[in-house]
Short mmCIF file of C-alpha atoms in Angstrom, two decimals:
data_model
loop_
_atom_site.label_atom_id
_atom_site.label_comp_id
_atom_site.label_asym_id
_atom_site.label_seq_id
_atom_site.Cartn_x
_atom_site.Cartn_y
_atom_site.Cartn_z
CA MET A 1 79.13 142.97 90.67
CA PRO A 2 83.10 142.41 91.29
CA LEU A 3 84.98 140.82 88.54
CA PRO A 4 87.30 137.47 89.56
CA THR A 5 90.77 138.46 90.01
CA ASP A 6 93.66 136.52 88.55
CA ALA A 7 94.38 134.81 91.75
CA THR A 8 90.84 133.61 92.16
CA VAL A 9 90.76 132.20 88.51
CA GLY A 10 94.20 130.58 89.36
CA GLY A 11 93.06 129.07 92.64
CA MET A 12 89.93 127.63 90.75
CA ARG A 13 91.85 126.16 88.15
CA THR A 14 94.40 124.64 90.57
CA ARG A 15 91.68 122.92 92.41
CA TRP A 16 90.04 121.70 89.49
CA HIS A 17 93.26 120.11 88.42
CA VAL A 18 93.74 118.65 91.81
CA LEU A 19 90.45 117.08 91.59
CA ALA A 20 91.40 115.31 88.21
CA VAL A 21 94.63 114.09 89.32
CA LEU A 22 93.00 112.48 92.24
CA ALA A 23 90.36 111.21 90.05
CA VAL A 24 92.72 109.56 87.79
CA ILE A 25 94.55 108.24 90.68
CA ALA A 26 91.34 106.65 91.91
CA GLY A 27 90.54 105.17 88.68
CA ALA A 28 94.00 103.68 88.28
CA CYS A 29 93.51 101.78 91.74
CA VAL A 30 90.13 100.52 90.71
CA GLY A 31 91.90 99.27 87.44
CA LEU A 32 94.89 97.49 89.34
CA SER A 33 92.09 95.88 91.58
CA PHE A 34 90.27 94.40 88.73
CA MET A 35 93.53 93.24 87.06
CA ALA A 36 94.58 91.69 90.18
CA ASP A 37 91.25 89.92 90.45
CA ASP A 38 91.18 88.85 86.85
CA LEU A 39 94.77 87.58 87.20
CA ARG A 40 93.85 85.71 90.27
CA GLN A 41 91.01 83.98 88.76
CA ARG A 42 92.97 83.13 85.33
CA ASN A 43 95.75 81.57 87.66
CA LEU A 44 92.95 79.35 89.28
CA ARG A 45 91.33 78.39 86.07
CA ALA A 46 94.66 77.33 84.74
CA VAL A 47 95.72 75.04 87.44
CA GLY A 48 95.30 71.48 86.22
CA GLU A 49 93.30 68.82 87.87
CA VAL A 50 95.73 66.00 89.23
CA THR A 51 93.45 63.11 88.22
CA ALA A 52 95.91 60.24 89.35
CA VAL A 53 99.81 59.22 90.22
CA VAL A 54 101.20 55.96 89.36
CA ASP A 55 104.71 54.58 89.56
CA GLY A 56 107.20 55.59 87.14
CA ARG A 57 109.09 53.21 84.96
CA ARG A 58 112.32 54.87 86.58
CA PRO A 59 112.93 53.73 90.20
CA GLY A 60 112.45 56.76 92.26
CA SER A 61 109.95 58.38 90.11
CA VAL A 62 106.02 58.86 89.87
CA VAL A 63 103.89 59.79 86.78
CA VAL A 64 101.40 62.58 87.53
CA HIS A 65 98.48 62.63 85.26
CA ILE A 66 96.94 66.10 84.83
CA GLU A 67 93.73 67.39 82.93
CA ARG A 68 93.82 70.78 81.78
CA TYR A 69 91.22 72.28 79.55
CA GLY A 70 90.19 68.87 78.34
CA LEU A 71 93.33 67.51 77.66
CA THR A 72 95.63 65.03 79.67
CA THR A 73 99.21 65.24 80.04
CA ARG A 74 101.44 63.37 81.81
CA TRP A 75 104.74 64.63 84.05
CA LEU A 76 107.48 62.90 85.66
CA VAL A 77 108.06 63.69 89.11
CA ASP A 78 110.84 62.22 91.35
CA ASP A 79 111.12 61.31 95.07
CA THR A 80 112.21 64.86 95.87
CA ALA A 81 109.02 66.20 94.14
CA ALA A 82 110.89 67.88 91.60
CA ALA A 83 109.18 67.91 88.18
CA THR A 84 110.63 67.43 84.75
CA ASN A 85 108.66 67.64 81.40
CA ASP A 86 110.24 64.31 80.16
CA ALA A 87 106.84 63.34 78.07
CA ARG A 88 108.37 60.24 76.74
CA GLU A 89 109.48 58.33 79.71
CA ALA A 90 106.34 59.65 81.38
CA ASP A 91 103.83 58.07 78.71
CA GLU A 92 105.94 54.76 78.82
CA ALA A 93 104.47 54.27 82.32
CA GLN A 94 101.80 51.65 82.22
CA ASP A 95 100.97 51.35 86.13
CA VAL A 96 97.45 51.33 87.28
CA SER A 97 96.45 53.98 89.93
CA ARG A 98 95.72 52.91 93.44
CA THR A 99 93.77 53.92 96.22
CA GLN A 100 96.20 52.13 98.77
CA ASP A 101 99.87 51.78 98.69
CA CYS A 102 102.27 50.12 101.24
CA VAL A 103 106.05 50.03 102.11
CA GLY A 104 106.89 47.42 104.67
CA THR A 105 104.22 47.75 107.39
CA VAL A 106 103.47 51.08 106.64
CA CYS A 107 100.17 51.74 104.50
CA TYR A 108 98.40 54.89 103.22
CA ARG A 109 94.77 54.96 101.56
CA VAL A 110 92.81 57.62 100.11
CA ALA A 111 89.31 58.57 100.92
CA THR A 112 88.24 58.98 97.23
CA THR A 113 85.48 61.41 98.11
CA ALA A 114 87.21 63.88 100.33
CA LEU A 115 90.27 65.43 100.59
CA ARG A 116 91.73 62.94 103.23
CA VAL A 117 94.65 60.62 103.64
CA GLU A 118 94.72 57.89 106.44
CA ALA A 119 97.84 55.96 107.35
CA SER A 120 98.43 52.53 109.03
CA GLY A 121 101.30 50.96 110.69
CA ASP A 122 100.32 47.47 110.89
CA THR A 123 100.04 46.61 107.23
CA GLY A 124 96.64 48.16 106.79
CA LYS A 125 94.78 46.35 109.71
CA THR A 126 93.81 49.79 111.22
CA TYR A 127 93.73 53.45 109.81
CA SER A 128 93.90 56.73 111.29
CA THR A 129 93.77 60.04 109.42
CA ALA A 130 97.13 61.51 108.46
CA TRP A 131 96.11 64.59 106.49
CA GLU A 132 92.70 66.20 105.79
CA ILE A 133 90.82 69.43 104.77
CA ALA A 134 87.57 69.36 105.76
CA GLY A 135 84.73 71.64 107.45
CA GLU A 136 85.04 75.24 106.60
CA THR A 137 88.30 75.09 104.89
CA TYR A 138 87.03 72.60 102.53
CA THR A 139 83.83 74.68 101.66
CA MET A 140 86.10 77.64 100.88
CA LEU A 141 87.91 75.59 98.56
CA THR A 142 84.81 74.23 96.68
CA GLU A 143 83.43 77.85 96.55
CA THR A 144 86.60 79.42 95.10
CA TYR A 145 88.02 77.00 92.54
CA PRO A 146 86.53 78.01 89.44
CA GLN A 147 84.15 75.29 87.86
CA VAL A 148 84.94 72.62 90.35
CA GLY A 149 81.88 70.54 89.50
CA ASN A 150 81.13 67.55 91.87
CA PRO A 151 83.41 68.07 94.87
CA ALA A 152 83.32 64.51 95.70
CA GLU A 153 84.97 63.76 92.38
CA HIS A 154 87.05 66.60 91.34
CA LEU A 155 88.09 67.94 94.85
CA SER A 156 89.18 64.51 96.47
CA SER A 157 92.07 62.37 97.29
CA ARG A 158 91.90 59.78 94.51
CA SER A 159 95.22 57.66 94.01
CA VAL A 160 98.28 57.44 96.20
CA VAL A 161 102.08 56.16 95.77
CA VAL A 162 104.21 55.31 98.54
CA HIS A 163 108.20 55.03 98.00
CA ALA A 164 110.82 53.87 100.26
CA VAL A 165 113.93 56.28 100.58
CA ALA A 166 116.72 56.70 102.77
CA GLY A 167 115.89 57.27 106.27
CA GLY A 168 111.69 56.72 105.69
CA HIS A 169 109.47 57.00 102.87
CA VAL A 170 107.71 59.63 100.79
CA VAL A 171 103.93 59.94 99.80
CA PHE A 172 102.25 61.29 96.50
CA VAL A 173 98.57 61.78 96.46
CA ALA A 174 96.52 62.92 93.62
CA ASN A 175 94.22 65.68 94.93
CA GLY A 176 92.21 66.65 91.91
CA ARG A 177 91.83 70.26 91.51
CA ASP A 178 93.90 70.88 94.58
CA GLY A 179 96.60 69.49 92.88
CA LEU A 180 99.38 66.88 93.96
CA LEU A 181 100.04 66.42 97.74
CA TYR A 182 103.36 65.37 98.93
CA ARG A 183 104.78 63.90 102.22
CA ASP A 184 108.45 64.42 102.58
CA VAL A 185 110.72 61.88 104.29
CA GLY A 186 110.45 64.05 107.55
CA GLY A 187 106.71 63.65 107.66
CA THR A 188 105.79 67.04 106.57
CA TRP A 189 102.97 67.42 104.19
CA ARG A 190 102.72 69.77 101.34
CA ARG A 191 100.30 70.91 98.84
CA LEU A 192 102.28 71.40 95.77
CA GLY A 193 99.60 72.14 93.26
CA ALA A 194 100.07 70.94 89.42
CA PRO A 195 103.58 70.64 87.43
CA ALA A 196 103.57 73.20 84.60
CA SER A 197 106.30 74.36 82.37
CA GLY A 198 108.09 77.75 81.80
CA GLU A 199 111.17 79.35 81.27
CA GLY A 200 112.79 77.59 84.18
CA CYS A 201 111.61 74.28 82.66
CA CYS A 202 109.24 73.15 85.28
CA TYR A 203 107.69 74.64 88.46
CA TYR A 204 104.22 74.02 90.45
CA GLU A 205 101.16 76.19 89.79
CA PRO A 206 100.30 76.53 93.60
CA PRO A 207 96.90 75.46 95.07
CA LEU A 208 94.70 77.95 97.15
CA ARG A 209 96.53 78.84 100.57
CA VAL A 210 94.41 77.63 103.49
CA PRO A 211 94.71 79.16 107.02
CA SER A 212 95.88 76.07 108.68
CA GLU A 213 99.50 76.20 106.35
CA PRO A 214 102.35 78.45 107.49
CA GLN A 215 101.66 82.07 106.06
CA PRO A 216 104.29 83.87 103.94
CA LEU A 217 106.09 86.77 105.14
CA ASP A 218 104.02 89.80 104.22
CA LEU A 219 105.64 93.18 104.12
CA THR A 220 102.93 95.15 102.25
CA SER A 221 101.30 96.53 105.47
CA TYR A 222 104.80 98.08 106.32
CA ALA A 223 105.10 99.35 102.87
CA MET A 224 101.81 101.12 103.19
CA VAL A 225 103.09 102.69 106.16
CA VAL A 226 106.01 104.06 104.58
CA VAL A 227 104.21 105.12 101.50
CA VAL A 228 101.62 107.09 103.55
CA LEU A 229 104.07 108.91 105.85
CA ALA A 230 106.36 109.89 103.25
CA ILE A 231 103.47 111.62 101.24
CA LEU A 232 101.99 113.33 104.55
CA LEU A 233 105.66 114.52 105.37
CA SER A 234 106.52 115.75 102.19
CA GLY A 235 103.25 117.89 101.98
CA ALA A 236 103.63 119.10 105.62
CA ILE A 237 107.45 119.85 105.40
CA THR A 238 106.72 121.89 102.16
CA ALA A 239 103.77 123.72 103.45
CA MET A 240 105.92 124.88 106.37
CA ARG A 241 108.89 126.01 104.24
CA ARG A 242 106.69 127.75 101.93
CA ARG A 243 104.21 129.09 104.44
CA THR A 244 101.58 128.42 101.98
CA LEU A 245 99.07 125.92 104.07
CA ARG A 246 95.64 125.81 102.73
CA TRP A 247 92.53 123.93 103.58
CA THR A 248 92.26 122.58 100.01
CA GLY A 249 96.06 121.57 99.74
CA THR A 250 95.61 119.66 103.01
CA VAL A 251 92.66 117.82 102.00
CA ALA A 252 94.16 116.95 98.63
CA VAL A 253 97.42 115.48 100.30
CA ILE A 254 95.17 113.52 102.82
CA ALA A 255 93.32 112.09 99.98
CA LEU A 256 96.41 111.20 97.87
CA ALA A 257 97.97 109.36 100.76
CA GLY A 258 94.79 107.24 101.23
CA LEU A 259 94.80 106.46 97.53
CA ALA A 260 98.41 105.57 97.56
CA GLY A 261 98.22 103.26 100.78
CA TYR A 262 95.61 101.64 98.93
CA GLY A 263 97.37 101.06 95.57
CA THR A 264 100.33 100.07 97.65
CA ARG A 265 98.18 97.26 99.39
CA LEU A 266 96.86 96.10 96.03
CA ALA A 267 100.40 96.32 94.53
CA GLY A 268 101.70 94.24 97.53
CA HIS A 269 99.18 91.42 97.08
CA LEU A 270 99.37 90.93 93.02
CA PRO A 271 98.97 87.31 92.25
CA ALA A 272 101.83 85.42 90.46
CA SER A 273 101.95 85.72 86.82
CA GLY A 274 103.01 81.98 85.54
CA MET A 275 106.29 81.12 87.10
CA PHE A 276 106.93 84.86 88.23
CA PRO A 277 105.83 85.56 91.85
CA GLY A 278 103.57 88.71 92.28
CA PHE A 279 106.36 90.97 93.78
CA VAL A 280 108.13 91.01 90.36
CA CYS A 281 105.31 93.41 89.39
CA GLY A 282 104.38 94.60 92.74
CA VAL A 283 107.63 96.36 93.89
CA PRO A 284 108.08 98.60 90.76
CA ILE A 285 104.63 99.48 91.10
CA ILE A 286 105.02 100.45 94.80
CA LEU A 287 108.29 102.34 93.86
CA VAL A 288 106.23 104.54 91.24
CA ILE A 289 103.55 105.22 93.90
CA ILE A 290 105.86 106.43 96.41
CA ALA A 291 107.78 108.80 93.99
CA GLY A 292 104.73 109.98 92.18
CA GLY A 293 103.01 110.68 95.47
CA VAL A 294 105.65 112.51 96.94
CA ALA A 295 106.20 114.67 94.01
CA LEU A 296 102.37 115.29 93.79
CA ALA A 297 101.93 116.34 97.54
CA VAL A 298 104.64 118.96 97.05
CA ARG A 299 102.83 120.31 94.14
CA PHE A 300 99.27 120.23 96.03
CA VAL A 301 100.67 122.30 98.85
CA SER A 302 102.77 124.64 96.63
CA GLY A 303 99.96 127.25 95.95
CA PRO A 304 99.12 128.73 92.61
CA ALA A 305 101.59 130.63 90.73
CA PRO A 306 102.06 134.29 91.36
CA HIS A 307 99.87 136.44 88.89
CA ALA A 308 100.66 140.04 87.81
CA SER A 309 98.54 142.38 89.69
CA GLY A 310 95.41 143.72 87.95
CA SER A 311 92.06 142.43 86.93
CA VAL A 312 91.32 139.76 84.44
CA ASN A 313 90.56 142.51 81.88
CA GLY A 314 94.00 143.71 81.46
CA PRO A 315 96.75 145.29 83.41
CA ALA A 316 95.70 148.17 85.42
CA ALA A 317 96.76 151.69 83.56
CA PRO A 318 99.58 153.33 85.43
CA GLU A 319 98.57 156.15 87.72
CA THR A 320 99.60 159.54 86.40
CA THR A 321 100.11 162.75 88.38
CA ALA A 322 99.94 166.41 87.16
CA PRO A 323 103.27 167.85 86.66
CA PRO A 324 104.22 170.44 89.36
CA PRO A 325 103.29 173.92 88.70
#
């Protein structure tokens, strides 16, 4: 039985090394997926429940009541929806929450058992729906928000404040787990979420995005194409230059490109971490993926290192020739 040569042993080792590297990359993708899901769930659990909105003591302000982890806090929000953590002034507000509020002949009322706001232009004589989340979208919210409890209580429009401003009026609505709803002076309704504090003082923990809202620009698919093409092209160019194209290297580069594309998709859709959007962590991860992927693709098709001729038992003995007579 012939003994394996150095080249054969080197090729076997190279294949095992490639499989090990691909396994590590696959494990990293799975870990990144679990990390993103866990962060997304923690973000949803951390969003406070906006239980009420009332008039603030200062003109042009409202006080937002938020229940988070069993504790109630109050935030001061002005008519532009900018939040401040002036707890003293917020605590001084003694107004009672209302399910209907008017400015002149314009009135708004909340459903109290559903995510719906109704408007009237005749001082409350007749009403029509001004904003609503219902049907499959509402069901999605009830199933996605963690520990939502009774949706009719914890995922409903519960109180409203209407303020007259230059050019029209603004509306604030307490929508329970879905956060604070705001209608600006131009008539656009925005789901703001719950006010929270961070390094920049104050921001909003955003609610779940729904299909009817404008979707943000998502460049993740373009990043995936760039990463996959860069890895495939780097492997192909290296193989053509070194003339070392092997089926094992080809399969390894294709598998690497697939894993890198999947990792890019995960990194591009990382949820926000506190007040920092997901791309703050996602972009560096994508840059590492493309740089490491190109380097590994070149290594996969480079072929095993050259070995000295001879068997594994040692170098072959030099041939000797008899001296001439």
